mmCIF file of C-alpha atoms and ligand atoms in Angstrom:
data_model
loop_
_atom_site.group_PDB
_atom_site.id
_atom_site.type_symbol
_atom_site.label_atom_id
_atom_site.label_comp_id
_atom_site.label_asym_id
_atom_site.label_seq_id
_atom_site.Cartn_x
_atom_site.Cartn_y
_atom_site.Cartn_z
ATOM 1 C CA UNK O 1052 -225.381 -77.552 179.715
ATOM 2 C CA UNK O 1053 -225.137 -75.413 176.598
ATOM 3 C CA UNK O 1054 -227.235 -72.371 175.741
ATOM 4 C CA UNK O 1055 -228.398 -72.803 172.177
ATOM 5 C CA UNK O 1056 -230.366 -70.441 169.928
ATOM 6 C CA UNK O 1057 -232.317 -71.849 167.003
ATOM 7 C CA UNK O 1058 -232.477 -69.133 164.360
ATOM 8 C CA UNK O 1059 -235.877 -69.736 162.814
ATOM 9 C CA UNK O 1060 -238.730 -67.604 161.572
ATOM 10 C CA UNK O 1061 -241.355 -69.829 163.112
ATOM 11 C CA UNK O 1062 -241.183 -71.737 166.408
ATOM 12 C CA UNK O 1063 -244.116 -73.931 165.344
ATOM 13 C CA UNK O 1064 -242.332 -75.492 162.340
ATOM 14 C CA UNK O 1065 -241.678 -79.226 162.739
ATOM 15 C CA UNK O 1066 -237.876 -78.902 162.399
ATOM 16 C CA UNK O 1067 -237.698 -76.046 164.893
ATOM 17 C CA UNK O 1068 -239.916 -77.849 167.412
ATOM 18 C CA UNK O 1069 -237.926 -81.075 167.133
ATOM 19 C CA UNK O 1070 -234.564 -79.343 167.589
ATOM 20 C CA UNK O 1071 -235.873 -77.559 170.693
ATOM 21 C CA UNK O 1072 -237.283 -80.792 172.075
ATOM 22 C CA UNK O 1073 -234.092 -82.775 171.351
ATOM 23 C CA UNK O 1074 -231.929 -80.089 172.980
ATOM 24 C CA UNK O 1075 -234.097 -79.848 176.083
ATOM 25 C CA UNK O 1076 -234.217 -83.650 176.424
ATOM 26 C CA UNK O 1077 -230.442 -83.562 176.662
ATOM 27 C CA UNK O 1078 -230.492 -80.863 179.340
ATOM 28 C CA UNK O 1079 -229.600 -77.821 177.249
ATOM 29 C CA UNK O 1080 -231.269 -74.428 177.352
ATOM 30 C CA UNK O 1081 -232.871 -73.706 173.989
ATOM 31 C CA UNK O 1082 -234.409 -70.501 172.695
ATOM 32 C CA UNK O 1083 -236.017 -69.940 169.302
ATOM 33 C CA UNK O 1084 -234.928 -66.595 167.872
ATOM 34 C CA UNK O 1085 -236.588 -65.052 164.820
ATOM 35 C CA UNK O 1086 -233.504 -63.893 162.941
ATOM 36 C CA UNK O 1087 -235.533 -61.409 160.879
ATOM 37 C CA UNK O 1088 -236.265 -59.577 164.133
ATOM 38 C CA UNK O 1089 -232.634 -59.483 165.221
ATOM 39 C CA UNK O 1090 -230.834 -56.188 164.788
ATOM 40 C CA UNK O 1091 -227.246 -55.340 165.415
ATOM 41 C CA UNK O 1092 -224.554 -52.760 165.790
ATOM 42 C CA UNK O 1093 -222.029 -54.021 163.283
ATOM 43 C CA UNK O 1094 -219.380 -51.403 164.090
ATOM 44 C CA UNK O 1095 -219.163 -51.854 167.835
ATOM 45 C CA UNK O 1096 -215.860 -53.132 169.273
ATOM 46 C CA UNK O 1097 -217.995 -55.597 171.146
ATOM 47 C CA UNK O 1098 -220.186 -57.062 168.396
ATOM 48 C CA UNK O 1099 -223.745 -57.662 169.527
ATOM 49 C CA UNK O 1100 -227.152 -58.840 168.410
ATOM 50 C CA UNK O 1101 -230.328 -57.332 169.862
ATOM 51 C CA UNK O 1102 -233.645 -59.182 169.970
ATOM 52 C CA UNK O 1103 -236.877 -57.962 171.530
ATOM 53 C CA UNK O 1104 -234.955 -55.057 173.055
ATOM 54 C CA UNK O 1105 -232.371 -57.286 174.786
ATOM 55 C CA UNK O 1106 -228.781 -58.126 173.874
ATOM 56 C CA UNK O 1107 -228.271 -61.778 172.983
ATOM 57 C CA UNK O 1108 -224.882 -62.174 174.581
ATOM 58 C CA UNK O 1109 -224.988 -65.462 176.429
ATOM 59 C CA UNK O 1110 -225.511 -68.117 173.768
ATOM 60 C CA UNK O 1111 -222.835 -70.763 173.303
ATOM 61 C CA UNK O 1112 -224.085 -72.079 169.974
ATOM 62 C CA UNK O 1113 -226.609 -71.348 167.236
ATOM 63 C CA UNK O 1114 -228.476 -73.605 164.839
ATOM 64 C CA UNK O 1115 -229.294 -71.531 161.758
ATOM 65 C CA UNK O 1116 -232.509 -72.481 159.932
ATOM 66 C CA UNK O 1117 -232.403 -69.780 157.280
ATOM 67 C CA UNK O 1118 -235.253 -69.720 154.760
ATOM 68 C CA UNK O 1119 -234.249 -69.796 151.073
ATOM 69 C CA UNK O 1120 -235.761 -66.360 150.484
ATOM 70 C CA UNK O 1121 -233.995 -64.829 153.506
ATOM 71 C CA UNK O 1122 -230.390 -65.814 152.799
ATOM 72 C CA UNK O 1123 -229.042 -62.255 152.726
ATOM 73 C CA UNK O 1124 -230.312 -61.080 156.125
ATOM 74 C CA UNK O 1125 -230.120 -64.546 157.680
ATOM 75 C CA UNK O 1126 -226.431 -65.025 156.883
ATOM 76 C CA UNK O 1127 -225.679 -61.494 158.137
ATOM 77 C CA UNK O 1128 -227.165 -62.452 161.524
ATOM 78 C CA UNK O 1129 -225.234 -65.760 161.588
ATOM 79 C CA UNK O 1130 -222.017 -63.875 160.750
ATOM 80 C CA UNK O 1131 -222.657 -61.429 163.580
ATOM 81 C CA UNK O 1132 -222.959 -64.324 166.049
ATOM 82 C CA UNK O 1133 -219.703 -65.737 164.637
ATOM 83 C CA UNK O 1134 -218.031 -62.366 165.254
ATOM 84 C CA UNK O 1135 -219.148 -62.703 168.875
ATOM 85 C CA UNK O 1136 -217.376 -66.087 169.050
ATOM 86 C CA UNK O 1137 -220.635 -68.072 169.144
ATOM 87 C CA UNK O 1138 -220.402 -71.524 167.548
ATOM 88 C CA UNK O 1139 -222.666 -72.023 164.529
ATOM 89 C CA UNK O 1140 -223.437 -75.568 163.354
ATOM 90 C CA UNK O 1141 -223.202 -74.222 159.800
ATOM 91 C CA UNK O 1142 -220.968 -71.249 159.125
ATOM 92 C CA UNK O 1143 -222.432 -68.238 157.321
ATOM 93 C CA UNK O 1144 -219.998 -68.532 154.386
ATOM 94 C CA UNK O 1145 -220.985 -72.155 153.851
ATOM 95 C CA UNK O 1146 -224.697 -71.268 153.882
ATOM 96 C CA UNK O 1147 -224.156 -68.485 151.308
ATOM 97 C CA UNK O 1148 -222.052 -70.781 149.127
ATOM 98 C CA UNK O 1149 -224.679 -73.526 149.085
ATOM 99 C CA UNK O 1150 -227.520 -71.135 148.222
ATOM 100 C CA UNK O 1151 -226.038 -70.381 144.808
ATOM 101 C CA UNK O 1152 -226.873 -73.490 142.735
ATOM 102 C CA UNK O 1153 -224.391 -72.655 140.028
ATOM 103 C CA UNK O 1154 -221.503 -71.963 142.407
ATOM 104 C CA UNK O 1155 -222.400 -75.150 144.257
ATOM 105 C CA UNK O 1156 -222.186 -77.282 141.080
ATOM 106 C CA UNK O 1157 -218.928 -75.634 140.005
ATOM 107 C CA UNK O 1158 -217.319 -76.355 143.383
ATOM 108 C CA UNK O 1159 -218.551 -79.970 143.395
ATOM 109 C CA UNK O 1160 -217.285 -80.485 139.834
ATOM 110 C CA UNK O 1161 -213.912 -79.097 140.927
ATOM 111 C CA UNK O 1162 -213.716 -81.887 143.519
ATOM 112 C CA UNK O 1163 -214.564 -84.525 140.915
ATOM 113 C CA UNK O 1164 -217.935 -85.336 142.514
ATOM 114 C CA UNK O 1165 -220.486 -86.996 140.172
ATOM 115 C CA UNK O 1166 -222.972 -84.534 138.657
ATOM 116 C CA UNK O 1167 -225.457 -84.598 135.785
ATOM 117 C CA UNK O 1168 -223.840 -82.968 132.733
ATOM 118 C CA UNK O 1169 -224.867 -79.339 133.179
ATOM 119 C CA UNK O 1170 -224.607 -76.268 130.955
ATOM 120 C CA UNK O 1171 -225.029 -72.558 131.598
ATOM 121 C CA UNK O 1172 -225.203 -69.673 129.162
ATOM 122 C CA UNK O 1173 -226.226 -66.058 129.070
ATOM 123 C CA UNK O 1174 -227.283 -65.462 125.504
ATOM 124 C CA UNK O 1175 -230.154 -67.132 123.647
ATOM 125 C CA UNK O 1176 -227.923 -66.957 120.551
ATOM 126 C CA UNK O 1177 -226.005 -69.885 122.047
ATOM 127 C CA UNK O 1178 -228.954 -72.193 122.754
ATOM 128 C CA UNK O 1179 -228.100 -74.857 120.190
ATOM 129 C CA UNK O 1180 -224.560 -75.138 121.537
ATOM 130 C CA UNK O 1181 -225.878 -75.295 125.091
ATOM 131 C CA UNK O 1182 -228.287 -78.114 124.229
ATOM 132 C CA UNK O 1183 -225.467 -79.954 122.499
ATOM 133 C CA UNK O 1184 -223.229 -79.722 125.602
ATOM 134 C CA UNK O 1185 -225.709 -81.754 127.659
ATOM 135 C CA UNK O 1186 -226.219 -84.327 124.903
ATOM 136 C CA UNK O 1187 -229.453 -83.030 123.381
ATOM 137 C CA UNK O 1188 -233.114 -83.630 124.313
ATOM 138 C CA UNK O 1189 -234.687 -84.889 126.477
ATOM 139 C CA UNK O 1190 -233.156 -82.506 128.968
ATOM 140 C CA UNK O 1191 -234.000 -80.661 132.166
ATOM 141 C CA UNK O 1192 -234.144 -76.883 132.426
ATOM 142 C CA UNK O 1193 -233.921 -75.304 135.882
ATOM 143 C CA UNK O 1194 -234.486 -71.821 137.132
ATOM 144 C CA UNK O 1195 -231.474 -70.906 139.271
ATOM 145 C CA UNK O 1196 -233.725 -69.267 141.835
ATOM 146 C CA UNK O 1197 -236.251 -72.136 142.029
ATOM 147 C CA UNK O 1198 -236.992 -74.266 145.106
ATOM 148 C CA UNK O 1199 -239.247 -77.222 145.871
ATOM 149 C CA UNK O 1200 -239.260 -78.311 142.233
ATOM 150 C CA UNK O 1201 -240.857 -75.105 140.951
ATOM 151 C CA UNK O 1202 -239.082 -73.961 137.803
ATOM 152 C CA UNK O 1203 -237.750 -77.440 136.967
ATOM 153 C CA UNK O 1204 -238.943 -78.410 133.491
ATOM 154 C CA UNK O 1205 -238.446 -81.563 131.443
ATOM 155 C CA UNK O 1206 -238.164 -80.766 127.736
ATOM 156 C CA UNK O 1207 -238.696 -83.889 125.625
ATOM 157 C CA UNK O 1208 -237.592 -82.521 122.266
ATOM 158 C CA UNK O 1209 -234.964 -80.135 120.951
ATOM 159 C CA UNK O 1210 -237.675 -77.714 119.826
ATOM 160 C CA UNK O 1211 -239.443 -77.755 123.202
ATOM 161 C CA UNK O 1212 -236.116 -77.199 124.965
ATOM 162 C CA UNK O 1213 -235.341 -74.255 122.724
ATOM 163 C CA UNK O 1214 -238.734 -72.623 123.307
ATOM 164 C CA UNK O 1215 -238.560 -73.008 127.085
ATOM 165 C CA UNK O 1216 -234.990 -71.672 127.251
ATOM 166 C CA UNK O 1217 -235.986 -68.692 125.080
ATOM 167 C CA UNK O 1218 -239.043 -68.011 127.231
ATOM 168 C CA UNK O 1219 -237.081 -68.089 130.515
ATOM 169 C CA UNK O 1220 -234.245 -65.989 129.118
ATOM 170 C CA UNK O 1221 -236.801 -63.569 127.664
ATOM 171 C CA UNK O 1222 -237.930 -62.995 131.258
ATOM 172 C CA UNK O 1223 -234.272 -62.479 132.205
ATOM 173 C CA UNK O 1224 -234.285 -65.591 134.383
ATOM 174 C CA UNK O 1225 -231.023 -67.461 134.867
ATOM 175 C CA UNK O 1226 -231.258 -71.146 134.049
ATOM 176 C CA UNK O 1227 -229.227 -74.325 134.098
ATOM 177 C CA UNK O 1228 -229.615 -76.912 131.366
ATOM 178 C CA UNK O 1229 -229.032 -80.461 132.497
ATOM 179 C CA UNK O 1230 -228.808 -83.971 131.139
ATOM 180 C CA UNK O 1231 -232.069 -85.817 132.006
ATOM 181 C CA UNK O 1232 -231.333 -88.799 134.261
ATOM 182 C CA UNK O 1233 -234.212 -90.944 133.006
ATOM 183 C CA UNK O 1234 -233.054 -94.076 134.802
ATOM 184 C CA UNK O 1235 -233.658 -92.349 138.171
ATOM 185 C CA UNK O 1236 -237.331 -93.109 137.450
ATOM 186 C CA UNK O 1237 -238.706 -90.004 139.145
ATOM 187 C CA UNK O 1238 -236.913 -90.835 142.401
ATOM 188 C CA UNK O 1239 -234.070 -89.186 144.283
ATOM 189 C CA UNK O 1240 -232.136 -89.974 147.434
ATOM 190 C CA UNK O 1241 -231.865 -87.549 150.345
ATOM 191 C CA UNK O 1242 -228.798 -88.085 152.517
ATOM 192 C CA UNK O 1243 -228.836 -86.245 155.819
ATOM 193 C CA UNK O 1244 -225.241 -85.444 156.762
ATOM 194 C CA UNK O 1245 -224.176 -84.343 160.235
ATOM 195 C CA UNK O 1246 -220.513 -83.798 161.063
ATOM 196 C CA UNK O 1247 -219.164 -85.681 158.020
ATOM 197 C CA UNK O 1248 -221.411 -88.729 158.471
ATOM 198 C CA UNK O 1249 -224.692 -89.729 156.819
ATOM 199 C CA UNK O 1250 -227.032 -90.107 159.808
ATOM 200 C CA UNK O 1251 -230.222 -90.905 157.849
ATOM 201 C CA UNK O 1252 -231.272 -91.449 154.264
ATOM 202 C CA UNK O 1253 -234.511 -91.797 152.346
ATOM 203 C CA UNK O 1254 -235.685 -92.351 148.824
ATOM 204 C CA UNK O 1255 -238.303 -89.951 147.520
ATOM 205 C CA UNK O 1256 -240.516 -91.064 144.666
ATOM 206 C CA UNK O 1257 -242.444 -88.552 142.584
ATOM 207 C CA UNK O 1258 -246.193 -88.938 142.104
ATOM 208 C CA UNK O 1259 -247.362 -91.046 139.136
ATOM 209 C CA UNK O 1260 -246.292 -89.413 135.865
ATOM 210 C CA UNK O 1261 -244.070 -86.849 137.668
ATOM 211 C CA UNK O 1262 -240.290 -86.817 137.150
ATOM 212 C CA UNK O 1263 -239.765 -84.535 140.148
ATOM 213 C CA UNK O 1264 -239.595 -86.325 143.477
ATOM 214 C CA UNK O 1265 -240.176 -83.313 145.757
ATOM 215 C CA UNK O 1266 -242.425 -84.141 148.707
ATOM 216 C CA UNK O 1267 -244.026 -80.727 148.189
ATOM 217 C CA UNK O 1268 -245.086 -81.978 144.740
ATOM 218 C CA UNK O 1269 -246.880 -85.033 146.120
ATOM 219 C CA UNK O 1270 -243.889 -87.388 146.300
ATOM 220 C CA UNK O 1271 -243.636 -90.167 148.890
ATOM 221 C CA UNK O 1272 -240.644 -91.120 151.011
ATOM 222 C CA UNK O 1273 -239.226 -94.352 152.386
ATOM 223 C CA UNK O 1274 -236.122 -95.355 154.286
ATOM 224 C CA UNK O 1275 -233.312 -96.814 152.145
ATOM 225 C CA UNK O 1276 -229.852 -98.228 152.577
ATOM 226 C CA UNK O 1277 -227.146 -96.350 150.718
ATOM 227 C CA UNK O 1278 -224.350 -97.912 148.728
ATOM 228 C CA UNK O 1279 -220.854 -97.091 150.021
ATOM 229 C CA UNK O 1280 -220.353 -94.899 146.928
ATOM 230 C CA UNK O 1281 -223.525 -92.926 147.662
ATOM 231 C CA UNK O 1282 -222.447 -92.482 151.257
ATOM 232 C CA UNK O 1283 -218.990 -91.137 150.354
ATOM 233 C CA UNK O 1284 -220.443 -88.912 147.621
ATOM 234 C CA UNK O 1285 -222.860 -87.314 150.107
ATOM 235 C CA UNK O 1286 -220.162 -86.753 152.721
ATOM 236 C CA UNK O 1287 -217.735 -85.304 150.165
ATOM 237 C CA UNK O 1288 -220.431 -82.989 148.790
ATOM 238 C CA UNK O 1289 -221.243 -81.627 152.274
ATOM 239 C CA UNK O 1290 -217.520 -81.205 153.030
ATOM 240 C CA UNK O 1291 -216.922 -79.386 149.751
ATOM 241 C CA UNK O 1292 -219.609 -76.877 150.684
ATOM 242 C CA UNK O 1293 -218.163 -76.592 154.200
ATOM 243 C CA UNK O 1294 -221.483 -77.648 155.737
ATOM 244 C CA UNK O 1295 -221.588 -79.681 158.975
ATOM 245 C CA UNK O 1296 -225.350 -80.154 158.685
ATOM 246 C CA UNK O 1297 -226.563 -80.762 155.134
ATOM 247 C CA UNK O 1298 -229.205 -82.479 153.057
ATOM 248 C CA UNK O 1299 -227.496 -83.896 149.993
ATOM 249 C CA UNK O 1300 -229.834 -84.936 147.167
ATOM 250 C CA UNK O 1301 -228.587 -87.598 144.764
ATOM 251 C CA UNK O 1302 -229.969 -89.263 141.666
ATOM 252 C CA UNK O 1303 -229.134 -92.886 140.915
ATOM 253 C CA UNK O 1304 -227.732 -92.672 137.386
ATOM 254 C CA UNK O 1305 -226.148 -95.254 135.073
ATOM 255 C CA UNK O 1306 -222.833 -93.573 135.791
ATOM 256 C CA UNK O 1307 -223.182 -93.778 139.572
ATOM 257 C CA UNK O 1308 -224.647 -91.317 142.077
ATOM 258 C CA UNK O 1309 -224.947 -87.733 140.819
ATOM 259 C CA UNK O 1310 -225.539 -84.783 143.142
ATOM 260 C CA UNK O 1311 -228.555 -82.559 142.507
ATOM 261 C CA UNK O 1312 -228.296 -80.193 145.369
ATOM 262 C CA UNK O 1313 -226.786 -79.565 148.805
ATOM 263 C CA UNK O 1314 -229.215 -77.967 151.238
ATOM 264 C CA UNK O 1315 -227.940 -76.085 154.304
ATOM 265 C CA UNK O 1316 -231.251 -76.110 156.240
ATOM 266 C CA UNK O 1317 -232.610 -79.569 155.424
ATOM 267 C CA UNK O 1318 -236.082 -80.273 156.787
ATOM 268 C CA UNK O 1319 -236.460 -82.855 159.563
ATOM 269 C CA UNK O 1320 -240.086 -83.865 159.098
ATOM 270 C CA UNK O 1321 -239.743 -85.979 155.943
ATOM 271 C CA UNK O 1322 -236.551 -87.736 157.023
ATOM 272 C CA UNK O 1323 -237.588 -88.429 160.642
ATOM 273 C CA UNK O 1324 -240.960 -89.777 159.558
ATOM 274 C CA UNK O 1325 -239.477 -91.970 156.838
ATOM 275 C CA UNK O 1326 -236.663 -93.382 158.971
ATOM 276 C CA UNK O 1327 -237.963 -93.182 162.574
ATOM 277 C CA UNK O 1328 -234.539 -91.829 163.517
ATOM 278 C CA UNK O 1329 -233.832 -88.985 165.930
ATOM 279 C CA UNK O 1330 -232.063 -86.731 163.422
ATOM 280 C CA UNK O 1331 -232.618 -83.616 165.566
ATOM 281 C CA UNK O 1332 -230.758 -85.423 168.381
ATOM 282 C CA UNK O 1333 -227.783 -86.001 166.053
ATOM 283 C CA UNK O 1334 -227.499 -82.251 165.470
ATOM 284 C CA UNK O 1335 -227.557 -81.579 169.230
ATOM 285 C CA UNK O 1336 -224.955 -84.325 169.725
ATOM 286 C CA UNK O 1337 -222.735 -82.597 167.178
ATOM 287 C CA UNK O 1338 -222.898 -79.411 169.283
ATOM 288 C CA UNK O 1339 -222.031 -81.455 172.391
ATOM 289 C CA UNK O 1340 -219.048 -83.043 170.642
ATOM 290 C CA UNK O 1341 -217.847 -79.647 169.439
ATOM 291 C CA UNK O 1342 -218.124 -78.323 172.996
ATOM 292 C CA UNK O 1343 -216.118 -81.288 174.279
ATOM 293 C CA UNK O 1344 -213.407 -80.489 171.746
ATOM 294 C CA UNK O 1345 -213.256 -76.932 173.057
ATOM 295 C CA UNK O 1346 -214.745 -75.411 169.914
ATOM 296 C CA UNK O 1347 -217.450 -73.646 171.859
ATOM 297 C CA UNK O 1348 -217.217 -70.771 174.335
ATOM 298 C CA UNK O 1349 -214.221 -69.141 172.766
ATOM 299 C CA UNK O 1350 -215.698 -65.677 172.583
ATOM 300 C CA UNK O 1351 -212.387 -63.924 171.972
ATOM 301 C CA UNK O 1352 -212.047 -65.347 168.466
ATOM 302 C CA UNK O 1353 -213.150 -63.219 165.585
ATOM 303 C CA UNK O 1354 -214.208 -64.864 162.335
ATOM 304 C CA UNK O 1355 -215.077 -62.651 159.416
HETATM 305 P P1 LIG F 2247 -235.458 -77.975 143.642
HETATM 306 O O1 LIG F 2247 -234.232 -77.426 144.275
HETATM 307 O O2 LIG F 2247 -236.429 -76.934 143.184
HETATM 308 O O3 LIG F 2247 -236.071 -79.108 144.422
HETATM 309 P P2 LIG F 2247 -234.111 -79.902 141.980
HETATM 310 O O4 LIG F 2247 -232.991 -79.528 141.110
HETATM 311 O O5 LIG F 2247 -233.810 -80.629 143.238
HETATM 312 O O6 LIG F 2247 -234.981 -78.601 142.266
HETATM 313 O O7 LIG F 2247 -235.143 -80.764 141.113
HETATM 314 C C1 LIG F 2247 -236.379 -81.237 141.630
HETATM 315 C C2 LIG F 2247 -236.552 -82.717 141.320
HETATM 316 O O8 LIG F 2247 -236.602 -82.943 139.918
HETATM 317 C C3 LIG F 2247 -235.372 -83.575 141.805
HETATM 318 O O9 LIG F 2247 -235.549 -83.941 143.157
HETATM 319 C C4 LIG F 2247 -235.431 -84.763 140.869
HETATM 320 O O10 LIG F 2247 -236.375 -85.717 141.304
HETATM 321 C C5 LIG F 2247 -235.918 -84.139 139.571
HETATM 322 N N1 LIG F 2247 -234.766 -83.800 138.706
HETATM 323 C C6 LIG F 2247 -234.055 -82.654 138.761
HETATM 324 N N2 LIG F 2247 -233.058 -82.655 137.849
HETATM 325 C C7 LIG F 2247 -233.124 -83.834 137.195
HETATM 326 C C8 LIG F 2247 -232.367 -84.439 136.147
HETATM 327 N N3 LIG F 2247 -231.337 -83.795 135.574
HETATM 328 N N4 LIG F 2247 -232.733 -85.671 135.726
HETATM 329 C C9 LIG F 2247 -233.786 -86.316 136.289
HETATM 330 N N5 LIG F 2247 -234.540 -85.801 137.275
HETATM 331 C C10 LIG F 2247 -234.232 -84.581 137.734
#
């Protein structure tokens, strides 16, 4: 039996509920901890985390479910647990790394993983050159801070692209400019990776007339079988980010699978409903395997 904390802001969220259920089914003790309500003495010789007035000092493992807008405090709490020698399914450094879209793409490119041609610039004086880098319009412009498809714009013409880039930069927003993968047909592929294996995958199709496939934007999902190349791309992308639990989003392009994004707290609802697989159980199994390998309950180790 392992004592596991799920770091989540809301115990009623589908993913949180399913992880708790899957852990309890397998005989573990599971507690949901709101990481925003954790506080800590970071200078103590015995690092500790306090929650609801009590020290959290007897967990063996944590499952971080850090919201995109809470990365700073969330990763600080995860790091504090790591300092206490508690096993985290995703390490704090890997979560921070994956939250920076630009850094993420640079690291993936460094490993030779397929990506849409992507450009980045600071000054609006360089817009024409930037558009040229990605092969001209149509192209996709993305707010670096965007999630759930908000701030992802398809510009059909050079002039439209220029205006949108100028408008975003005028608001001091950082943006990526990306080749438009038209042949993806408004669909993307979510690969759910646990411990260097794809445990479930689904295809998400955007609503009629929508190039963005996000389920939050009215997309629909269905189970699909991956090609071996898609499978290895997803696993390599997760490994490059150092994530043991990851949602890797791919587009099917004419030049093979290209990675959109690697998510460190992938949702379970869409993927479990589309595939009928027990993905939460796979995450718990990963903790069990890590415990069997002696990776858990080594509280003397200190990882900064
Ligand atoms: P977010 O992180 O906000 O979901 P994404 O970068 O994943 O933003 O983009 C949202 C969706 O838009 C993707 O799932 C995909 O369907 C579509 N999309 C994004 N970039 C491209 C692109 N370069 N070519 C074609 N479709 C794209």
